[in-house]
Short mmCIF file of C-alpha atoms and ligand atoms in Angstrom, two decimals:
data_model
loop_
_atom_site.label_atom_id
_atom_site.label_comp_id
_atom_site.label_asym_id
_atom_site.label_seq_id
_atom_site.Cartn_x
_atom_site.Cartn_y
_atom_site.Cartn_z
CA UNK S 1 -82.55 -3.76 51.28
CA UNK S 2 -85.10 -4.51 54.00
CA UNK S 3 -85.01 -3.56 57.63
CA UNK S 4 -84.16 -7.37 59.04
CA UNK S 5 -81.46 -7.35 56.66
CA UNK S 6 -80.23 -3.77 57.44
CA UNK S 7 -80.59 -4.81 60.96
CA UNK S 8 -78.24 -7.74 60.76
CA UNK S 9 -75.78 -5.65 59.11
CA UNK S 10 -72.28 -4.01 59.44
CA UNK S 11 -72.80 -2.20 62.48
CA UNK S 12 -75.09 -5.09 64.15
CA UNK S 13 -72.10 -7.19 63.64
CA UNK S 14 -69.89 -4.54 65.05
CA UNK S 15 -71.68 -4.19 68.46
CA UNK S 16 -71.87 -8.09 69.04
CA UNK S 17 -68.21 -8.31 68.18
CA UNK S 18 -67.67 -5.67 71.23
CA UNK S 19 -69.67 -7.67 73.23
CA UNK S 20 -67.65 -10.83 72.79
CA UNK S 21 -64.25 -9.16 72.28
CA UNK S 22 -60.96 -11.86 71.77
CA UNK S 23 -57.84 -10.37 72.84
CA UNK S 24 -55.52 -9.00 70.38
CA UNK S 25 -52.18 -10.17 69.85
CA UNK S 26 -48.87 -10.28 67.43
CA UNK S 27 -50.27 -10.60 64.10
CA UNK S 28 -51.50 -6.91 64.13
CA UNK S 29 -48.20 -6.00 62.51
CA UNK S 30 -49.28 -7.45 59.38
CA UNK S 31 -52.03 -5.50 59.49
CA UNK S 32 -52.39 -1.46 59.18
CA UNK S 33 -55.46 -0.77 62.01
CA UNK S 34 -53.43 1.62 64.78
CA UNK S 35 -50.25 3.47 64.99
CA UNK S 36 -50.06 2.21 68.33
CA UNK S 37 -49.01 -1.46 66.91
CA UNK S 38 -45.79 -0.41 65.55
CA UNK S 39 -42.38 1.33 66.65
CA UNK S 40 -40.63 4.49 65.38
CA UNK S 41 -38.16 3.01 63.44
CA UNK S 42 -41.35 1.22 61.64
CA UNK S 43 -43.40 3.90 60.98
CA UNK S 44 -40.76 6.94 60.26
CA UNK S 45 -39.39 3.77 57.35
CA UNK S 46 -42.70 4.64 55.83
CA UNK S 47 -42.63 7.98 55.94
CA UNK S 48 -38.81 8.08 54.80
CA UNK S 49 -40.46 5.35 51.48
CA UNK S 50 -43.37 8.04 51.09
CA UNK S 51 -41.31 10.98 50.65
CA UNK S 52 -39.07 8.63 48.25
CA UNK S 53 -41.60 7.58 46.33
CA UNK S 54 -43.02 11.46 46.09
CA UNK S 55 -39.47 12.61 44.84
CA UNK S 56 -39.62 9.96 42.17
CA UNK S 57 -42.82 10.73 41.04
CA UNK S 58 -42.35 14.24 40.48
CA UNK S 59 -39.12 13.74 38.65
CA UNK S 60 -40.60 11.09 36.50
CA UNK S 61 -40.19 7.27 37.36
CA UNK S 62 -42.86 5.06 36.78
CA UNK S 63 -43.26 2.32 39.24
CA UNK S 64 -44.31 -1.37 38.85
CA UNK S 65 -44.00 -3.18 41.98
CA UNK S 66 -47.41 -4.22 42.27
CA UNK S 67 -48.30 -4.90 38.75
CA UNK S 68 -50.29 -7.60 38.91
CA UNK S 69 -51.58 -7.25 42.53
CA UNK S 70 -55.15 -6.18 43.57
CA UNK S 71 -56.68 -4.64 46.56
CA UNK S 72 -60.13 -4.36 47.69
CA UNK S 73 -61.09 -0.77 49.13
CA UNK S 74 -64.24 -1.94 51.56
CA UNK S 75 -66.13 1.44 52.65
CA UNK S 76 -68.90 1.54 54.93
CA UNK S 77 -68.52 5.56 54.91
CA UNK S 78 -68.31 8.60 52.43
CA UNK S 79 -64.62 9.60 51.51
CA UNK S 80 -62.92 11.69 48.55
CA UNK S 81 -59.43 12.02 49.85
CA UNK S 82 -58.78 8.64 51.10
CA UNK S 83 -60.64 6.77 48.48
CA UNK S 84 -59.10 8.69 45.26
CA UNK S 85 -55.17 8.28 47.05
CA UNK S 86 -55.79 4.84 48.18
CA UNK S 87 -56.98 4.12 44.32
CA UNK S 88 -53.93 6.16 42.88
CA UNK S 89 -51.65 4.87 44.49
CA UNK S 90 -52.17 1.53 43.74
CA UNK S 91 -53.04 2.32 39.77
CA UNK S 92 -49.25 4.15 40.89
CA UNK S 93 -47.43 1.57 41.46
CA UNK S 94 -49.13 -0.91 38.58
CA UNK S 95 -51.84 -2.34 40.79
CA UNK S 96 -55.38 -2.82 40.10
CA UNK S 97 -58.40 -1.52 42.49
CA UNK S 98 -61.94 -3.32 43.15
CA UNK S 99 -63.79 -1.10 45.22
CA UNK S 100 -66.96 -2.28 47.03
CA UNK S 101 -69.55 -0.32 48.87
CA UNK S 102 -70.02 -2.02 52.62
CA UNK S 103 -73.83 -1.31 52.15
CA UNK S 104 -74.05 -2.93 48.75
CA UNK S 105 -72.41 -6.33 49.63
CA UNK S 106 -73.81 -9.05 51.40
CA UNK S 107 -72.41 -7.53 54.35
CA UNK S 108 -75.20 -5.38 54.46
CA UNK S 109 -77.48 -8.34 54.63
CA UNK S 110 -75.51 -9.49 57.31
CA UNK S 111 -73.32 -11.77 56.13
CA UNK S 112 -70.42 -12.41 58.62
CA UNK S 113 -67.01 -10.21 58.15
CA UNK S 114 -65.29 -13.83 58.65
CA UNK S 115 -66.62 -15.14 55.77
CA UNK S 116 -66.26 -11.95 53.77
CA UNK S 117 -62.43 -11.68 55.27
CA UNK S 118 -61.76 -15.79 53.74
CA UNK S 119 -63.27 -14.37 50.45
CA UNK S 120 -61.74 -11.62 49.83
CA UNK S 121 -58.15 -12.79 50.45
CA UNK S 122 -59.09 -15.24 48.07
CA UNK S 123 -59.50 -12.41 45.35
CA UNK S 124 -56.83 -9.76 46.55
CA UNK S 125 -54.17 -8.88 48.24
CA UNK S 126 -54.85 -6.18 50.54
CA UNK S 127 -58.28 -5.18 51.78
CA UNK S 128 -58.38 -1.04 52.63
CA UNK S 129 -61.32 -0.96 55.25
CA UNK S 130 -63.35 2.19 55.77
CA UNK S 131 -66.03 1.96 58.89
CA UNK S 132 -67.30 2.54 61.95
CA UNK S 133 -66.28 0.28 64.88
CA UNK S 134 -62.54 -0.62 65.23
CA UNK S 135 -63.97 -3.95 66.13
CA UNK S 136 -64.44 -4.74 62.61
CA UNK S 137 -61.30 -3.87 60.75
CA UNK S 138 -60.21 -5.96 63.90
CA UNK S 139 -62.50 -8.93 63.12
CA UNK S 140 -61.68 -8.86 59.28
CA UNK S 141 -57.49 -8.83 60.29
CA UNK S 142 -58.47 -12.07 62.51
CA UNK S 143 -59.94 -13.75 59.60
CA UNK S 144 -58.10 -12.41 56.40
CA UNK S 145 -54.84 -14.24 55.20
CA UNK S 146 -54.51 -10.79 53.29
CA UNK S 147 -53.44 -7.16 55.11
CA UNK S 148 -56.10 -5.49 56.70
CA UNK S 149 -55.45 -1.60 56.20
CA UNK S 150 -57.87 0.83 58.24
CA UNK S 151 -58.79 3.40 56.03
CA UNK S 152 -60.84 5.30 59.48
CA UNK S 153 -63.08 3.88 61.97
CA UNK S 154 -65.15 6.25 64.60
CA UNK S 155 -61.46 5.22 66.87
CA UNK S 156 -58.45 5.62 64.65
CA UNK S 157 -57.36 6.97 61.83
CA UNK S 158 -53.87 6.16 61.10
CA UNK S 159 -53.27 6.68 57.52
CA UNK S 160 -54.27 10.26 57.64
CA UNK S 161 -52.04 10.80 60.70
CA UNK S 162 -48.54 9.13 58.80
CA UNK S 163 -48.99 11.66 55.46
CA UNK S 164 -50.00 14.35 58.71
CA UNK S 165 -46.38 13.33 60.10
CA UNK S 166 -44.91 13.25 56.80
CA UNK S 167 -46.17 16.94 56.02
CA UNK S 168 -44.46 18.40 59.31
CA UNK S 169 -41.11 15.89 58.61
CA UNK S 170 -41.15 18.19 54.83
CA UNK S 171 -42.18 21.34 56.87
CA UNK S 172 -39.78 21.24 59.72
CA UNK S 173 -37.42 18.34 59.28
CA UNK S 174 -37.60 16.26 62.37
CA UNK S 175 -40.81 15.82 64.86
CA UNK S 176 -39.05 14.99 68.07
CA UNK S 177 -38.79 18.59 69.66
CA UNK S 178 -41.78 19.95 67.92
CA UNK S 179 -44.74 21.07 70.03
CA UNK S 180 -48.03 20.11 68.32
CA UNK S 181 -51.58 20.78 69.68
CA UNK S 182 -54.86 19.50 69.14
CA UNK S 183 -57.66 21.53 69.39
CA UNK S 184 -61.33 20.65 69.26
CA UNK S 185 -62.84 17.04 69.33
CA UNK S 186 -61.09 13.96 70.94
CA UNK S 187 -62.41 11.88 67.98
CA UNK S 188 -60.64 9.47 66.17
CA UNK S 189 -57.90 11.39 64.35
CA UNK S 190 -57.43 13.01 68.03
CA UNK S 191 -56.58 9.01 69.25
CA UNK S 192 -54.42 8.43 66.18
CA UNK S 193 -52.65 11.69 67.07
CA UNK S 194 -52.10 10.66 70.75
CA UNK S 195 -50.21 7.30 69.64
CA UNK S 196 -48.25 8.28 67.14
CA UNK S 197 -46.98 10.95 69.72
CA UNK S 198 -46.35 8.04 72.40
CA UNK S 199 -44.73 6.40 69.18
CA UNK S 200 -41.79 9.41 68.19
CA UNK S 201 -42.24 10.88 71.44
CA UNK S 202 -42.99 14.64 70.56
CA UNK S 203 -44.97 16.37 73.34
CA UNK S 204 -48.49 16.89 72.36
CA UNK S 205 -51.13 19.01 73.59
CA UNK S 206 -54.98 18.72 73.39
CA UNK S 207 -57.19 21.22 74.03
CA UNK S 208 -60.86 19.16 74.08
CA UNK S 209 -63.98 20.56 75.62
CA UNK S 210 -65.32 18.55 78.77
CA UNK S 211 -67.06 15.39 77.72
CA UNK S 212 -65.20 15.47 73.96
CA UNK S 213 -61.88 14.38 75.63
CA UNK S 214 -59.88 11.61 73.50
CA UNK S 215 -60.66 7.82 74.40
CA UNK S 216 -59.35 7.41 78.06
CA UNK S 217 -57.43 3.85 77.48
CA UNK S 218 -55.58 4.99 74.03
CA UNK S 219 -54.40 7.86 76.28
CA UNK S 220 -53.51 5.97 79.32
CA UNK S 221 -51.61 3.72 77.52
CA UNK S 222 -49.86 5.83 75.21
CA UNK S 223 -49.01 8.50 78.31
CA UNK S 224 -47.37 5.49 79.97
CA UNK S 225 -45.08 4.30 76.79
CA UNK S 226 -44.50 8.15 75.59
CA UNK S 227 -41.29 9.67 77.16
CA UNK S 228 -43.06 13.75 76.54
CA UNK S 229 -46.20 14.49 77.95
CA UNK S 230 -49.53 14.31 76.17
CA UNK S 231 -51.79 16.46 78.36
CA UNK S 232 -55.33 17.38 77.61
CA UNK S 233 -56.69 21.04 78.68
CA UNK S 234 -59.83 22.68 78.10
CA UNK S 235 -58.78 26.03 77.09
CA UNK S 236 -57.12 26.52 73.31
CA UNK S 237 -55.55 29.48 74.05
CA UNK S 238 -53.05 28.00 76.82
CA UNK S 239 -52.65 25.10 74.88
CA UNK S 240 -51.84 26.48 71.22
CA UNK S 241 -49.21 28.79 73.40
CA UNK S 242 -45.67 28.43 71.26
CA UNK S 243 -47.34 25.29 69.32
CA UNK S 244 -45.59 24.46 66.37
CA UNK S 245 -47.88 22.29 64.68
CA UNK S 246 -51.30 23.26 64.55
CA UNK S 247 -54.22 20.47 64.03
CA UNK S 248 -58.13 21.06 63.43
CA UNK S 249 -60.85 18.64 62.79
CA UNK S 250 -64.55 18.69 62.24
CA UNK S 251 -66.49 18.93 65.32
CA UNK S 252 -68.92 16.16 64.43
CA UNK S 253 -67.22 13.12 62.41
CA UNK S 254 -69.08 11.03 60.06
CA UNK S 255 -71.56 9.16 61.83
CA UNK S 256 -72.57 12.28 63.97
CA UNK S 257 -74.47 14.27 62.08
CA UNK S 258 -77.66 14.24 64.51
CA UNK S 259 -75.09 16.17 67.19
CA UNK S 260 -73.76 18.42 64.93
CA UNK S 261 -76.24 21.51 66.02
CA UNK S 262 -75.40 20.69 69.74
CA UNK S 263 -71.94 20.58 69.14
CA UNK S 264 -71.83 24.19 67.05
CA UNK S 265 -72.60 25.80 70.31
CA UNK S 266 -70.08 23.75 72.67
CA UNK S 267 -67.13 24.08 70.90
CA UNK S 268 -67.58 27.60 69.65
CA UNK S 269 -64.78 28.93 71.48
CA UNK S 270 -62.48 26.24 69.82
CA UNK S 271 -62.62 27.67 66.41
CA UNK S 272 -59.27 27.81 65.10
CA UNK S 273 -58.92 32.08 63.95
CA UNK S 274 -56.42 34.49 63.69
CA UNK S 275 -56.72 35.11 67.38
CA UNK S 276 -56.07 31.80 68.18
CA UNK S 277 -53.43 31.26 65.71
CA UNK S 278 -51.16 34.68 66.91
CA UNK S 279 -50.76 33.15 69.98
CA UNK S 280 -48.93 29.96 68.75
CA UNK S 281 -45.38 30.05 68.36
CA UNK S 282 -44.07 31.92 65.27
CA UNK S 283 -43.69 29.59 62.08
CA UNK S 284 -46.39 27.24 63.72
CA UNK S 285 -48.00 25.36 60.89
CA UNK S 286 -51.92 24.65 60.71
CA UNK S 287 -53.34 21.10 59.65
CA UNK S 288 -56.44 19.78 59.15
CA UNK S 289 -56.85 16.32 57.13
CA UNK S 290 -60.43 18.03 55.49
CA UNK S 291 -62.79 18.13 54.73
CA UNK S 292 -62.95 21.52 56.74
CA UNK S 293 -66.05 23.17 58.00
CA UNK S 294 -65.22 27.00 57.12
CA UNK S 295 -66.42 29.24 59.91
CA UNK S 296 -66.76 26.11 62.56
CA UNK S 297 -63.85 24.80 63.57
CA UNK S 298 -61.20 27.14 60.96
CA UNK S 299 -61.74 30.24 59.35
CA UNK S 300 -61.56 30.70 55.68
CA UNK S 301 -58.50 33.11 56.44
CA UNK S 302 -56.50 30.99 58.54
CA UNK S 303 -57.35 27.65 56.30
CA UNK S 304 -56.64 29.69 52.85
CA UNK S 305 -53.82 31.67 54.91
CA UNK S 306 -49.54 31.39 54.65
CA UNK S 307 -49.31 28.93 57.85
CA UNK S 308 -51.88 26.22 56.14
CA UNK S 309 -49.94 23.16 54.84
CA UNK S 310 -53.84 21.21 54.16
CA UNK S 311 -53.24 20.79 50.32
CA UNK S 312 -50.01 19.17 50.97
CA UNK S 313 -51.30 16.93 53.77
CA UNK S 314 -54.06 16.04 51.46
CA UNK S 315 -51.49 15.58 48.48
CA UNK S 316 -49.14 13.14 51.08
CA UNK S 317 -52.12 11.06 51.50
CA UNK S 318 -51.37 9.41 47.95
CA UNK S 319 -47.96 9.41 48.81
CA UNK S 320 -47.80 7.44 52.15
CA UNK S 321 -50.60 5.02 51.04
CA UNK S 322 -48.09 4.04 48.12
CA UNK S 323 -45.63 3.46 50.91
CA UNK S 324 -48.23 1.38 52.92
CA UNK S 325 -49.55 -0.65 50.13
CA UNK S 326 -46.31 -1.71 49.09
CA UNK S 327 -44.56 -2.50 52.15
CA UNK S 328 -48.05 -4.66 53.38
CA UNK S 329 -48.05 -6.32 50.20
CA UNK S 330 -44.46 -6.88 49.43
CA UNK S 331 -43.74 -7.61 53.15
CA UNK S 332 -41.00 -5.27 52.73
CA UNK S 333 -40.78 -4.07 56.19
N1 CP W 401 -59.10 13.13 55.24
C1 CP W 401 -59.92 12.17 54.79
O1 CP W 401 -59.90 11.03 55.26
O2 CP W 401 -60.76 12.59 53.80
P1 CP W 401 -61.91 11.72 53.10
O3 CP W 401 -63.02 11.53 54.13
O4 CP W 401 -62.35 12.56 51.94
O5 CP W 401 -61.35 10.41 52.70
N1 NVA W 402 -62.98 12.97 62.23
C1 NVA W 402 -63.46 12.98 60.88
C2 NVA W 402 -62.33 12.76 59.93
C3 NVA W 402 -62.73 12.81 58.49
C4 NVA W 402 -61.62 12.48 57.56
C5 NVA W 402 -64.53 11.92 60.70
O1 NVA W 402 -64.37 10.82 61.23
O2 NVA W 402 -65.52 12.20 60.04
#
């Protein structure tokens, strides 16, 4: 690939689509790109169709509902997790998988994601986007006559946060009255976080250090729908204080790697330890949607340790992207 061509690419594309940014409207229901989009009732009928489907496949049935459909996983970034549930949860439910490396299409060489969005819901029936700017699972969900699912952008991720919310749903039974905590970047799964609190209306707390707070208009707007407050401190130990729900993330996402020396030293004191952890309330669980950074932002004891619930969080993922796929597919809302 050569450097006009790299130039012209996905991100290029990305930052003149922020430039000339349309308004958003309705048909973002039909599309998976932000919690934010969608009521309780909407969301916890996912989680309720996850934790279905996860009974059933333990005891044994074998779904078809999507035999014969096809979905296009488009990633512009590395993943494990989200990739290999995404994939087995459509092979899951009899459904076939194309997946498609952003940088080794002709999006790379700057073809436009309107185009590619006609195309590809020419071929399949979903497309599961992984990238940087929100702008262009956005863009593709303008043009695409297909769902658009986003599968993480540097804004939001909301798949990871629905198998988060089914984990403490299994873990505690209901969210409403639970007091969960962020503690360390304000990055995308921090935003994600922040609406789907606004969306059930738990109280949530964010401990961020100063210039890594969450992205000031997803908060504003989410602080003025959510009926519990979502408050953002800088120190972890007054805001982990009787937490129930526990969440850690990487202090430099994917996409950050150059800051990821200058960030060791700023959010040292937001490592998640046993410290920390004896000060939330008792039963609190930990999460962290991984891949974890032992000895940054968790320690090996308190991610390996009784209150961690990662492995099923991780496990859910496959679940709720069953859920997703086939109510986005199927329509069945
Ligand atoms: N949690 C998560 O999204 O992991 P991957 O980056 O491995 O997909
Ligand atoms: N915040 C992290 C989540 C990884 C699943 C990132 O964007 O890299």
């Amino acid at each position: 690939m050569n450097g006009r061509h790299t130039q012209r690419g996905l991100r290029f594309q990305a930052e003149m689509l922020h430039r000339s940014r349309i308004p958003w409207d309705s048909l973002m229901k039909n599309h998976l790109l932000a919690l934010g989009a969608f009521t309780r009732p909407e969301l916890q009928r996912l989680i309720d169709r996850a934790l279905t489907l996860k009974a059933e496949g333990k005891a044994g049935v074998r779904h078809q509902q999507l035999a014969g459909r096809k979905i296009c996983l488009l990633f512009e970034k590395p993943s494990t997790r989200t990739r290999v549930s995404f994939e087995a949860a459509m092979y899951g439910l009899g459904g076939q998988v194309i997946f498609m490396s952003a940088k080794e299409s002709q999006l790379g060489r700057g073809e436009p994601l309107k185009d590619t969005a006609r195309v590809l819901s020419r071929y399949v029936d979903a497309i599961v986007v992984r990238t940087f700017g929100q702008e262009v699972v956005e863009e593709l969900a303008r043009y695409a006559t297909v769902p658009v699912i986003n599968a993480l952008t540097d804004l939001h991720h909301p798949c990871q946060v629905l198998s988060d919310l089914m984990t403490v749903i299994e873990e505690k039974g209901e969210l409403s009255e639970l007091q969960t905590v962020w503690i360390g970047d304000g990055n995308n799964m921090a935003n994600s976080w922040i609406e789907a609190a606004s969306v059930f209306g738990f109280p949530l707390t964010l401990a961020c250090p100063a210039g890594f707070d969450p992205n000031g208009v997803i908060l504003e707007q989410a602080r003025a729908r959510s009926p519990r407050p979502i408050e953002v401190l800088r120190d972890p130990a007054a805001a982990i204080r009787g937490a129930d729900v526990i969440n850690v993330d990487v202090w430099a996402s994917m996409g950050q790697e150059a800051e990821q020396e200058k960030r060791l030293g700023l959010f040292k004191s937001y490592q998640l330890n046993s410290d920390l952890l004896a000060r939330a309330g008792k039963g609190a669980i930990v999460l962290h949607c991984l891949p974890a950074h032992r000895g940054e932002e968790i320690t090996e004891e308190v991610l390996e340790g009784p209150q961690s619930v990662v492995f099923d969080q991780a496990e859910n993922k496959m679940h709720i992207h069953a859920a997703i796929l086939e109510s986005f597919i199927t329509g069945a809302k």
